[in-house]
mmCIF file of C-alpha atoms in Angstrom:
data_model
loop_
_atom_site.group_PDB
_atom_site.id
_atom_site.type_symbol
_atom_site.label_atom_id
_atom_site.label_comp_id
_atom_site.label_asym_id
_atom_site.label_seq_id
_atom_site.Cartn_x
_atom_site.Cartn_y
_atom_site.Cartn_z
ATOM 1 C CA UNK W 1 125.877 135.131 115.472
ATOM 2 C CA UNK W 2 123.317 135.146 113.061
ATOM 3 C CA UNK W 3 124.202 136.970 109.645
ATOM 4 C CA UNK W 4 122.058 139.930 108.173
ATOM 5 C CA UNK W 5 119.730 138.988 105.502
ATOM 6 C CA UNK W 6 121.176 141.673 103.320
ATOM 7 C CA UNK W 7 124.767 140.504 103.499
ATOM 8 C CA UNK W 8 123.665 136.884 102.876
ATOM 9 C CA UNK W 9 121.954 138.241 99.772
ATOM 10 C CA UNK W 10 124.809 139.295 98.046
ATOM 11 C CA UNK W 11 126.293 135.810 97.972
ATOM 12 C CA UNK W 12 123.394 134.414 95.942
ATOM 13 C CA UNK W 13 122.177 134.642 92.499
ATOM 14 C CA UNK W 14 118.830 136.405 91.769
ATOM 15 C CA UNK W 15 117.148 133.033 91.703
ATOM 16 C CA UNK W 16 118.579 131.741 95.072
ATOM 17 C CA UNK W 17 118.055 135.201 96.706
ATOM 18 C CA UNK W 18 114.264 134.899 96.036
ATOM 19 C CA UNK W 19 114.333 131.368 97.713
ATOM 20 C CA UNK W 20 115.947 133.085 100.628
ATOM 21 C CA UNK W 21 113.483 135.765 100.963
ATOM 22 C CA UNK W 22 110.704 133.266 100.785
ATOM 23 C CA UNK W 23 112.413 131.509 103.571
ATOM 24 C CA UNK W 24 112.702 134.745 105.515
ATOM 25 C CA UNK W 25 108.644 135.239 104.923
ATOM 26 C CA UNK W 26 108.201 132.110 106.360
ATOM 27 C CA UNK W 27 110.420 132.702 109.674
ATOM 28 C CA UNK W 28 108.641 136.187 110.064
ATOM 29 C CA UNK W 29 105.283 134.573 109.460
ATOM 30 C CA UNK W 30 105.762 132.132 112.208
ATOM 31 C CA UNK W 31 107.598 134.725 114.813
ATOM 32 C CA UNK W 32 110.984 133.092 114.762
ATOM 33 C CA UNK W 33 114.199 134.965 115.588
ATOM 34 C CA UNK W 34 116.160 133.529 112.855
ATOM 35 C CA UNK W 35 115.755 132.103 109.346
ATOM 36 C CA UNK W 36 117.047 128.602 109.267
ATOM 37 C CA UNK W 37 117.626 125.776 106.605
ATOM 38 C CA UNK W 38 114.063 124.471 107.683
ATOM 39 C CA UNK W 39 112.590 127.703 106.538
ATOM 40 C CA UNK W 40 114.264 127.307 103.507
ATOM 41 C CA UNK W 41 112.797 124.052 102.823
ATOM 42 C CA UNK W 42 109.622 125.023 103.933
ATOM 43 C CA UNK W 43 109.462 127.660 101.324
ATOM 44 C CA UNK W 44 110.847 125.626 98.478
ATOM 45 C CA UNK W 45 108.379 122.813 98.874
ATOM 46 C CA UNK W 46 105.447 125.587 98.985
ATOM 47 C CA UNK W 47 106.107 126.470 95.339
ATOM 48 C CA UNK W 48 104.734 123.590 92.905
ATOM 49 C CA UNK W 49 107.534 124.061 90.337
ATOM 50 C CA UNK W 50 110.457 124.317 92.755
ATOM 51 C CA UNK W 51 113.393 122.057 91.806
ATOM 52 C CA UNK W 52 113.448 120.582 95.323
ATOM 53 C CA UNK W 53 109.831 119.313 95.220
ATOM 54 C CA UNK W 54 110.329 117.705 91.492
ATOM 55 C CA UNK W 55 113.586 116.006 92.804
ATOM 56 C CA UNK W 56 111.352 114.652 95.722
ATOM 57 C CA UNK W 57 109.055 113.562 93.417
ATOM 58 C CA UNK W 58 111.603 111.787 91.433
ATOM 59 C CA UNK W 59 113.242 109.843 94.574
ATOM 60 C CA UNK W 60 110.050 109.233 96.456
ATOM 61 C CA UNK W 61 108.655 105.558 97.188
ATOM 62 C CA UNK W 62 106.729 104.207 94.163
ATOM 63 C CA UNK W 63 104.781 101.627 96.780
ATOM 64 C CA UNK W 64 102.647 104.887 98.030
ATOM 65 C CA UNK W 65 100.792 107.622 96.142
ATOM 66 C CA UNK W 66 102.610 110.946 95.766
ATOM 67 C CA UNK W 67 99.891 112.498 98.026
ATOM 68 C CA UNK W 68 100.561 110.426 100.921
ATOM 69 C CA UNK W 69 104.285 110.591 101.154
ATOM 70 C CA UNK W 70 104.001 114.581 100.344
ATOM 71 C CA UNK W 71 101.433 114.855 103.097
ATOM 72 C CA UNK W 72 103.938 113.209 105.336
ATOM 73 C CA UNK W 73 106.759 115.487 104.445
ATOM 74 C CA UNK W 74 104.529 118.536 104.931
ATOM 75 C CA UNK W 75 103.675 117.271 108.227
ATOM 76 C CA UNK W 76 107.256 116.467 109.193
ATOM 77 C CA UNK W 77 108.478 119.983 108.110
ATOM 78 C CA UNK W 78 105.421 121.688 109.908
ATOM 79 C CA UNK W 79 105.940 120.006 113.290
ATOM 80 C CA UNK W 80 109.643 120.415 113.121
ATOM 81 C CA UNK W 81 108.939 124.398 112.652
ATOM 82 C CA UNK W 82 106.534 124.239 115.541
ATOM 83 C CA UNK W 83 109.077 123.194 117.817
ATOM 84 C CA UNK W 84 111.445 126.324 117.297
ATOM 85 C CA UNK W 85 111.145 128.857 119.848
ATOM 86 C CA UNK W 86 109.249 132.154 118.867
ATOM 87 C CA UNK W 87 110.536 135.738 119.870
ATOM 88 C CA UNK W 88 109.076 139.495 119.150
ATOM 89 C CA UNK W 89 108.549 139.738 115.280
ATOM 90 C CA UNK W 90 111.455 141.091 113.220
ATOM 91 C CA UNK W 91 110.987 142.444 109.793
ATOM 92 C CA UNK W 92 113.986 140.173 108.573
ATOM 93 C CA UNK W 93 114.730 137.512 110.804
ATOM 94 C CA UNK W 94 118.534 137.083 110.519
ATOM 95 C CA UNK W 95 120.284 133.922 108.667
ATOM 96 C CA UNK W 96 121.244 131.224 111.562
ATOM 97 C CA UNK W 97 124.594 130.021 111.598
ATOM 98 C CA UNK W 98 123.719 126.725 110.368
ATOM 99 C CA UNK W 99 122.272 128.174 107.095
ATOM 100 C CA UNK W 100 125.108 130.425 106.679
ATOM 101 C CA UNK W 101 127.426 127.391 106.956
ATOM 102 C CA UNK W 102 125.400 125.807 104.294
ATOM 103 C CA UNK W 103 125.838 128.794 101.724
ATOM 104 C CA UNK W 104 129.608 128.804 102.694
ATOM 105 C CA UNK W 105 129.421 125.191 101.732
ATOM 106 C CA UNK W 106 127.994 126.011 98.514
ATOM 107 C CA UNK W 107 130.273 128.388 97.608
ATOM 108 C CA UNK W 108 133.214 125.979 98.202
ATOM 109 C CA UNK W 109 131.342 123.296 96.179
ATOM 110 C CA UNK W 110 130.685 125.463 93.054
ATOM 111 C CA UNK W 111 134.133 126.751 93.129
ATOM 112 C CA UNK W 112 135.136 122.877 92.803
ATOM 113 C CA UNK W 113 132.195 122.185 90.234
ATOM 114 C CA UNK W 114 133.648 121.005 86.814
ATOM 115 C CA UNK W 115 131.681 123.736 84.858
ATOM 116 C CA UNK W 116 132.705 126.554 86.973
ATOM 117 C CA UNK W 117 136.210 125.316 88.447
ATOM 118 C CA UNK W 118 138.463 126.904 85.568
ATOM 119 C CA UNK W 119 136.263 130.069 85.848
ATOM 120 C CA UNK W 120 137.034 130.800 89.457
ATOM 121 C CA UNK W 121 140.500 129.494 89.134
ATOM 122 C CA UNK W 122 140.928 132.541 86.907
ATOM 123 C CA UNK W 123 139.081 135.111 89.179
ATOM 124 C CA UNK W 124 141.111 133.955 92.139
ATOM 125 C CA UNK W 125 144.227 136.354 91.326
ATOM 126 C CA UNK W 126 141.901 139.116 90.959
ATOM 127 C CA UNK W 127 140.429 138.962 94.496
ATOM 128 C CA UNK W 128 141.852 138.640 97.929
ATOM 129 C CA UNK W 129 138.950 136.304 99.048
ATOM 130 C CA UNK W 130 138.056 134.221 96.288
ATOM 131 C CA UNK W 131 135.273 132.508 98.104
ATOM 132 C CA UNK W 132 133.183 136.011 98.629
ATOM 133 C CA UNK W 133 132.932 136.375 94.708
ATOM 134 C CA UNK W 134 131.097 133.135 94.112
ATOM 135 C CA UNK W 135 127.255 133.679 93.801
ATOM 136 C CA UNK W 136 125.901 130.660 94.739
ATOM 137 C CA UNK W 137 123.330 129.265 92.440
ATOM 138 C CA UNK W 138 119.802 127.816 93.669
ATOM 139 C CA UNK W 139 120.850 124.318 92.827
ATOM 140 C CA UNK W 140 124.005 124.274 94.980
ATOM 141 C CA UNK W 141 122.246 126.178 97.875
ATOM 142 C CA UNK W 142 119.462 123.202 98.002
ATOM 143 C CA UNK W 143 122.554 120.663 97.863
ATOM 144 C CA UNK W 144 124.121 122.273 100.940
ATOM 145 C CA UNK W 145 120.954 122.473 102.777
ATOM 146 C CA UNK W 146 120.109 119.068 102.408
ATOM 147 C CA UNK W 147 123.558 118.338 104.408
ATOM 148 C CA UNK W 148 121.813 119.738 107.299
ATOM 149 C CA UNK W 149 121.297 116.738 110.012
ATOM 150 C CA UNK W 150 118.014 118.288 111.212
ATOM 151 C CA UNK W 151 116.792 118.626 107.349
ATOM 152 C CA UNK W 152 118.057 114.982 106.669
ATOM 153 C CA UNK W 153 115.974 113.748 109.734
ATOM 154 C CA UNK W 154 112.941 115.787 108.598
ATOM 155 C CA UNK W 155 113.077 114.228 105.138
ATOM 156 C CA UNK W 156 113.831 110.821 106.869
ATOM 157 C CA UNK W 157 110.804 110.689 108.868
ATOM 158 C CA UNK W 158 108.710 111.119 105.639
ATOM 159 C CA UNK W 159 110.595 108.218 103.882
ATOM 160 C CA UNK W 160 113.057 110.397 101.769
ATOM 161 C CA UNK W 161 116.816 110.135 101.718
ATOM 162 C CA UNK W 162 118.828 113.576 101.204
ATOM 163 C CA UNK W 163 121.377 111.553 99.282
ATOM 164 C CA UNK W 164 118.794 110.297 96.698
ATOM 165 C CA UNK W 165 117.295 113.680 96.508
ATOM 166 C CA UNK W 166 120.771 115.171 95.614
ATOM 167 C CA UNK W 167 121.186 112.668 92.876
ATOM 168 C CA UNK W 168 117.743 113.546 91.517
ATOM 169 C CA UNK W 169 118.954 117.310 91.594
ATOM 170 C CA UNK W 170 122.352 116.704 90.013
ATOM 171 C CA UNK W 171 120.616 114.437 87.335
ATOM 172 C CA UNK W 172 117.599 115.733 85.833
ATOM 173 C CA UNK W 173 115.466 113.238 83.953
ATOM 174 C CA UNK W 174 116.075 113.076 79.936
ATOM 175 C CA UNK W 175 113.164 114.624 77.892
ATOM 176 C CA UNK W 176 111.688 111.675 76.251
ATOM 177 C CA UNK W 177 108.325 111.554 74.501
ATOM 178 C CA UNK W 178 108.412 107.856 73.927
ATOM 179 C CA UNK W 179 109.203 106.553 77.576
ATOM 180 C CA UNK W 180 106.441 104.731 78.981
ATOM 181 C CA UNK W 181 108.113 103.389 81.972
ATOM 182 C CA UNK W 182 109.325 104.949 85.134
ATOM 183 C CA UNK W 183 112.822 104.173 86.777
ATOM 184 C CA UNK W 184 112.670 102.530 89.970
ATOM 185 C CA UNK W 185 112.522 104.938 93.007
ATOM 186 C CA UNK W 186 115.863 106.863 93.436
ATOM 187 C CA UNK W 187 115.937 106.924 97.091
ATOM 188 C CA UNK W 188 116.288 103.020 97.282
ATOM 189 C CA UNK W 189 119.805 103.227 95.882
ATOM 190 C CA UNK W 190 121.662 103.252 99.244
ATOM 191 C CA UNK W 191 119.341 100.722 101.031
ATOM 192 C CA UNK W 192 121.058 97.282 101.796
ATOM 193 C CA UNK W 193 119.046 94.205 101.950
ATOM 194 C CA UNK W 194 117.830 93.703 105.153
ATOM 195 C CA UNK W 195 117.728 90.120 105.252
ATOM 196 C CA UNK W 196 118.475 86.894 102.943
ATOM 197 C CA UNK W 197 114.870 85.577 103.874
ATOM 198 C CA UNK W 198 113.262 88.953 103.066
ATOM 199 C CA UNK W 199 114.713 89.561 99.450
ATOM 200 C CA UNK W 200 111.038 90.366 98.630
ATOM 201 C CA UNK W 201 111.557 93.869 99.875
ATOM 202 C CA UNK W 202 114.077 95.922 101.211
ATOM 203 C CA UNK W 203 113.220 98.175 104.279
ATOM 204 C CA UNK W 204 111.623 100.377 104.543
ATOM 205 C CA UNK W 205 110.014 99.799 101.251
ATOM 206 C CA UNK W 206 108.704 96.903 99.160
ATOM 207 C CA UNK W 207 110.188 96.027 95.673
ATOM 208 C CA UNK W 208 107.826 96.222 92.349
ATOM 209 C CA UNK W 209 105.539 93.253 92.106
ATOM 210 C CA UNK W 210 106.299 90.895 89.633
ATOM 211 C CA UNK W 211 109.071 92.927 88.349
ATOM 212 C CA UNK W 212 112.676 91.726 87.348
ATOM 213 C CA UNK W 213 114.959 94.326 88.850
ATOM 214 C CA UNK W 214 118.091 92.555 86.996
ATOM 215 C CA UNK W 215 116.790 92.665 83.572
ATOM 216 C CA UNK W 216 115.618 96.101 84.325
ATOM 217 C CA UNK W 217 118.959 97.474 85.468
ATOM 218 C CA UNK W 218 120.536 95.683 82.226
ATOM 219 C CA UNK W 219 118.070 97.522 80.039
ATOM 220 C CA UNK W 220 118.650 101.040 81.841
ATOM 221 C CA UNK W 221 122.395 100.462 81.489
ATOM 222 C CA UNK W 222 121.931 99.390 78.031
ATOM 223 C CA UNK W 223 120.051 102.878 77.165
ATOM 224 C CA UNK W 224 122.975 104.803 78.495
ATOM 225 C CA UNK W 225 125.615 103.256 76.401
ATOM 226 C CA UNK W 226 123.507 103.682 73.451
ATOM 227 C CA UNK W 227 123.229 107.619 74.170
ATOM 228 C CA UNK W 228 125.215 110.074 71.917
ATOM 229 C CA UNK W 229 126.137 112.206 75.073
ATOM 230 C CA UNK W 230 126.308 110.914 78.562
ATOM 231 C CA UNK W 231 127.161 107.257 77.096
ATOM 232 C CA UNK W 232 129.398 106.025 80.106
ATOM 233 C CA UNK W 233 127.241 104.897 82.936
ATOM 234 C CA UNK W 234 128.473 105.223 86.635
ATOM 235 C CA UNK W 235 126.085 103.179 88.649
ATOM 236 C CA UNK W 236 125.541 104.373 92.283
ATOM 237 C CA UNK W 237 123.824 102.334 95.214
ATOM 238 C CA UNK W 238 124.827 99.514 97.433
ATOM 239 C CA UNK W 239 123.409 97.050 94.908
ATOM 240 C CA UNK W 240 125.673 98.638 92.142
ATOM 241 C CA UNK W 241 128.412 96.374 91.921
ATOM 242 C CA UNK W 242 125.863 93.429 91.966
ATOM 243 C CA UNK W 243 124.162 95.043 89.138
ATOM 244 C CA UNK W 244 127.666 95.884 87.291
ATOM 245 C CA UNK W 245 128.739 92.337 87.845
ATOM 246 C CA UNK W 246 125.409 90.913 86.449
ATOM 247 C CA UNK W 247 125.434 93.200 83.417
ATOM 248 C CA UNK W 248 129.129 92.199 82.524
ATOM 249 C CA UNK W 249 128.180 88.345 82.928
ATOM 250 C CA UNK W 250 125.114 88.824 80.464
ATOM 251 C CA UNK W 251 127.853 90.555 77.818
ATOM 252 C CA UNK W 252 130.260 87.671 78.236
ATOM 253 C CA UNK W 253 127.710 84.874 78.075
ATOM 254 C CA UNK W 254 126.188 86.468 75.093
ATOM 255 C CA UNK W 255 122.819 86.839 76.632
ATOM 256 C CA UNK W 256 120.212 88.315 74.106
ATOM 257 C CA UNK W 257 118.750 91.666 75.105
ATOM 258 C CA UNK W 258 121.293 92.801 77.235
ATOM 259 C CA UNK W 259 122.452 95.393 74.915
ATOM 260 C CA UNK W 260 120.281 97.675 72.491
ATOM 261 C CA UNK W 261 120.457 96.472 68.881
ATOM 262 C CA UNK W 262 122.338 99.694 67.736
ATOM 263 C CA UNK W 263 125.445 98.693 69.883
ATOM 264 C CA UNK W 264 124.799 94.787 70.094
ATOM 265 C CA UNK W 265 128.080 92.756 69.809
ATOM 266 C CA UNK W 266 129.769 95.289 72.065
ATOM 267 C CA UNK W 267 133.005 93.702 73.648
ATOM 268 C CA UNK W 268 134.312 93.715 77.054
ATOM 269 C CA UNK W 269 137.672 94.194 78.944
ATOM 270 C CA UNK W 270 137.920 94.554 82.767
ATOM 271 C CA UNK W 271 140.755 96.540 84.070
ATOM 272 C CA UNK W 272 139.511 96.773 87.702
ATOM 273 C CA UNK W 273 142.257 94.069 89.155
ATOM 274 C CA UNK W 274 145.048 95.924 87.516
ATOM 275 C CA UNK W 275 144.019 99.377 88.388
ATOM 276 C CA UNK W 276 143.388 98.285 92.035
ATOM 277 C CA UNK W 277 146.520 96.445 92.412
ATOM 278 C CA UNK W 278 148.594 99.635 91.136
ATOM 279 C CA UNK W 279 146.685 102.089 93.252
ATOM 280 C CA UNK W 280 145.855 100.245 96.453
ATOM 281 C CA UNK W 281 148.900 97.616 96.684
ATOM 282 C CA UNK W 282 151.536 99.567 95.018
ATOM 283 C CA UNK W 283 151.641 97.122 92.026
ATOM 284 C CA UNK W 284 153.575 97.472 88.913
ATOM 285 C CA UNK W 285 153.214 100.344 86.776
ATOM 286 C CA UNK W 286 154.220 98.127 83.804
ATOM 287 C CA UNK W 287 151.533 95.614 84.291
ATOM 288 C CA UNK W 288 148.693 98.349 84.443
ATOM 289 C CA UNK W 289 150.452 99.928 81.163
ATOM 290 C CA UNK W 290 150.222 96.338 79.559
ATOM 291 C CA UNK W 291 146.743 96.194 80.094
ATOM 292 C CA UNK W 292 146.019 99.839 78.873
ATOM 293 C CA UNK W 293 148.081 98.584 75.771
ATOM 294 C CA UNK W 294 145.948 95.731 75.593
ATOM 295 C CA UNK W 295 142.815 97.943 75.682
ATOM 296 C CA UNK W 296 144.138 100.147 72.935
ATOM 297 C CA UNK W 297 145.128 97.217 70.862
ATOM 298 C CA UNK W 298 141.490 95.835 71.090
ATOM 299 C CA UNK W 299 139.817 99.018 70.174
ATOM 300 C CA UNK W 300 142.171 99.325 67.130
ATOM 301 C CA UNK W 301 141.282 95.471 65.692
ATOM 302 C CA UNK W 302 137.636 95.646 66.892
ATOM 303 C CA UNK W 303 135.346 94.755 64.310
ATOM 304 C CA UNK W 304 132.088 95.441 66.306
ATOM 305 C CA UNK W 305 130.625 98.302 67.650
ATOM 306 C CA UNK W 306 133.380 98.879 70.103
ATOM 307 C CA UNK W 307 134.956 97.875 73.369
ATOM 308 C CA UNK W 308 133.583 98.494 76.864
ATOM 309 C CA UNK W 309 136.128 98.925 79.679
ATOM 310 C CA UNK W 310 134.745 97.951 83.073
ATOM 311 C CA UNK W 311 136.794 99.850 85.629
ATOM 312 C CA UNK W 312 134.571 98.237 88.559
ATOM 313 C CA UNK W 313 134.626 100.075 92.090
ATOM 314 C CA UNK W 314 135.540 103.735 91.538
ATOM 315 C CA UNK W 315 136.104 104.280 95.148
ATOM 316 C CA UNK W 316 139.767 103.350 94.567
ATOM 317 C CA UNK W 317 140.050 106.667 92.735
ATOM 318 C CA UNK W 318 139.950 108.573 96.176
ATOM 319 C CA UNK W 319 143.031 106.495 97.433
ATOM 320 C CA UNK W 320 143.453 105.751 101.279
ATOM 321 C CA UNK W 321 142.462 109.438 102.238
ATOM 322 C CA UNK W 322 145.932 110.398 103.448
ATOM 323 C CA UNK W 323 146.783 112.158 100.115
ATOM 324 C CA UNK W 324 150.700 111.243 100.029
ATOM 325 C CA UNK W 325 152.571 112.263 96.953
ATOM 326 C CA UNK W 326 152.851 108.734 95.383
ATOM 327 C CA UNK W 327 149.284 107.800 96.014
ATOM 328 C CA UNK W 328 148.098 111.238 94.516
ATOM 329 C CA UNK W 329 150.487 110.637 91.415
ATOM 330 C CA UNK W 330 149.378 106.857 90.998
ATOM 331 C CA UNK W 331 145.637 108.213 91.086
ATOM 332 C CA UNK W 332 146.406 111.051 88.548
ATOM 333 C CA UNK W 333 148.050 108.627 86.225
ATOM 334 C CA UNK W 334 145.491 106.127 86.101
ATOM 335 C CA UNK W 335 142.824 108.869 85.506
ATOM 336 C CA UNK W 336 145.095 110.651 82.576
ATOM 337 C CA UNK W 337 145.413 106.980 80.906
ATOM 338 C CA UNK W 338 141.587 106.392 80.566
ATOM 339 C CA UNK W 339 141.075 109.949 79.676
ATOM 340 C CA UNK W 340 143.857 109.458 76.818
ATOM 341 C CA UNK W 341 141.970 106.535 75.697
ATOM 342 C CA UNK W 342 138.674 108.225 75.492
ATOM 343 C CA UNK W 343 140.167 110.750 73.669
ATOM 344 C CA UNK W 344 141.856 108.715 71.285
ATOM 345 C CA UNK W 345 139.223 106.328 70.223
ATOM 346 C CA UNK W 346 136.171 108.659 70.849
ATOM 347 C CA UNK W 347 132.890 106.723 69.920
ATOM 348 C CA UNK W 348 134.629 103.057 69.746
ATOM 349 C CA UNK W 349 135.207 103.502 73.587
ATOM 350 C CA UNK W 350 132.992 102.985 76.428
ATOM 351 C CA UNK W 351 133.720 103.240 80.438
ATOM 352 C CA UNK W 352 131.406 101.543 82.862
ATOM 353 C CA UNK W 353 132.105 101.656 87.016
ATOM 354 C CA UNK W 354 130.233 101.592 90.094
ATOM 355 C CA UNK W 355 130.293 103.246 93.516
ATOM 356 C CA UNK W 356 128.285 102.385 96.430
ATOM 357 C CA UNK W 357 127.177 105.870 97.619
ATOM 358 C CA UNK W 358 126.575 109.616 96.552
ATOM 359 C CA UNK W 359 129.357 110.668 99.428
ATOM 360 C CA UNK W 360 132.101 108.343 97.633
ATOM 361 C CA UNK W 361 131.149 109.715 94.193
ATOM 362 C CA UNK W 362 131.300 113.338 95.845
ATOM 363 C CA UNK W 363 134.977 112.705 97.032
ATOM 364 C CA UNK W 364 135.886 111.447 93.610
ATOM 365 C CA UNK W 365 134.714 114.757 92.046
ATOM 366 C CA UNK W 366 136.460 116.533 94.994
ATOM 367 C CA UNK W 367 139.866 114.867 93.759
ATOM 368 C CA UNK W 368 139.096 115.261 90.223
ATOM 369 C CA UNK W 369 136.701 117.998 89.504
ATOM 370 C CA UNK W 370 136.542 117.595 85.803
ATOM 371 C CA UNK W 371 136.097 113.787 85.630
ATOM 372 C CA UNK W 372 132.408 113.598 84.794
ATOM 373 C CA UNK W 373 132.907 115.801 81.743
ATOM 374 C CA UNK W 374 136.065 114.156 80.726
ATOM 375 C CA UNK W 375 134.787 110.792 81.056
ATOM 376 C CA UNK W 376 131.475 111.665 79.797
ATOM 377 C CA UNK W 377 129.645 109.867 82.838
ATOM 378 C CA UNK W 378 125.885 109.320 83.440
ATOM 379 C CA UNK W 379 125.128 108.698 86.968
ATOM 380 C CA UNK W 380 122.569 105.867 87.343
ATOM 381 C CA UNK W 381 121.094 105.063 90.850
ATOM 382 C CA UNK W 382 120.424 101.546 91.190
ATOM 383 C CA UNK W 383 117.841 100.269 93.586
ATOM 384 C CA UNK W 384 118.140 96.478 93.400
ATOM 385 C CA UNK W 385 120.495 94.007 92.341
ATOM 386 C CA UNK W 386 117.895 91.315 90.902
ATOM 387 C CA UNK W 387 114.727 89.610 91.637
ATOM 388 C CA UNK W 388 115.676 86.114 93.312
ATOM 389 C CA UNK W 389 112.417 85.871 95.398
ATOM 390 C CA UNK W 390 110.326 83.799 92.902
ATOM 391 C CA UNK W 391 107.536 86.754 93.017
ATOM 392 C CA UNK W 392 106.597 86.618 96.887
ATOM 393 C CA UNK W 393 106.109 90.153 98.002
ATOM 394 C CA UNK W 394 104.391 91.039 101.452
ATOM 395 C CA UNK W 395 101.011 92.573 101.450
ATOM 396 C CA UNK W 396 100.405 96.480 101.821
ATOM 397 C CA UNK W 397 99.204 95.725 105.158
ATOM 398 C CA UNK W 398 101.900 93.822 106.456
ATOM 399 C CA UNK W 399 104.304 96.132 105.385
ATOM 400 C CA UNK W 400 102.648 98.658 107.553
ATOM 401 C CA UNK W 401 102.696 96.624 110.434
ATOM 402 C CA UNK W 402 106.443 95.770 109.635
ATOM 403 C CA UNK W 403 107.305 99.589 109.396
ATOM 404 C CA UNK W 404 105.629 100.394 112.905
ATOM 405 C CA UNK W 405 107.391 97.167 114.541
ATOM 406 C CA UNK W 406 110.962 97.856 112.942
ATOM 407 C CA UNK W 407 110.979 101.681 112.767
ATOM 408 C CA UNK W 408 108.812 103.275 115.516
ATOM 409 C CA UNK W 409 106.541 106.134 115.195
ATOM 410 C CA UNK W 410 107.958 108.259 112.139
ATOM 411 C CA UNK W 411 105.256 110.249 110.693
ATOM 412 C CA UNK W 412 105.000 108.452 107.574
ATOM 413 C CA UNK W 413 104.876 105.108 109.151
ATOM 414 C CA UNK W 414 101.897 106.321 111.352
ATOM 415 C CA UNK W 415 99.948 107.563 108.420
ATOM 416 C CA UNK W 416 100.582 104.440 106.568
ATOM 417 C CA UNK W 417 99.169 102.267 109.578
ATOM 418 C CA UNK W 418 95.945 104.298 109.764
ATOM 419 C CA UNK W 419 95.463 104.313 105.947
ATOM 420 C CA UNK W 420 96.322 100.536 105.114
ATOM 421 C CA UNK W 421 94.800 98.897 108.436
#
């Protein structure tokens, strides 16, 4: 049963409540019986300075103009709203079950967030229903709306991916007056290579012509390592492990230009094998302890800028998903040991790891709510592993025809076909 708007407002912060009121206004203007997630998306995109629109701008394709892709998104949202049934107008169309479910997910996620976890833990004994006391912030409200399958489909038709928009919202861009280059498009970070013979581009969008993505990934990772805060990179994307391997190989081989000058000479140690065997295969605790002891000794006697600890693929931190006591204790032990090393050695120790998708990273945060803060992680989307095609890239006209052939008649593909042919 739909929820009255006045009831839902009590679950939201002032900023999120204003966004809800805008969504209600869209539903009322279109004579719709209920206010849904689509109405909220439409209202948020209509604001030039909204965080959703800004996140879309950073996660869009760099191959096409912002005007083209946002026009496709507006058409996709408009067509989906036109398909909703109309009814006799009401002053405040109640909130649909799907949107209310998104708000409840927001409350649960916000309670687990590292910045607010301890606050809500303290509030819990004071309330019979701890969830009801959580006022959802706009950021978490938007993140849960993006989980709606209908919303994901609408964004997909315009060439966006919900998971990449989430990353853009969670990781606002650093303010830099000196930056002259733009990062590769965030929304590509979870797209696999479609074919070994088509490495010039990853469907559905082409790579940057004449651009060496491997060197660019190394440069971006190096910039994170040189930061004073958020200095431990966590690479996200299906190409993240390839990029991590390429970067660590560059450090091992002494390749010049891999690291910024201020941390040039950083030493590397890999603990991925020992952690994986200990967690996944019930390996020896003595063996993993010995590796941590070796890491500790290396930092103590390091004459250079410090030691970079390669953790490898972090999905091992979510275990096998069964959550049995031994598995949980093992995971907690590994995380606590790495946290302890960071606490002891401070600016002489770095961590680096990779994870294949935002969903996997979300599961890690659910299990360890404070890990991003404890490890000082900096989420870094990876779009491509390297450039191995000799600079051969398809022409825009060919890309447009490939879209039509491969993916059918989504709105963005249709627009591209008519604009590029």
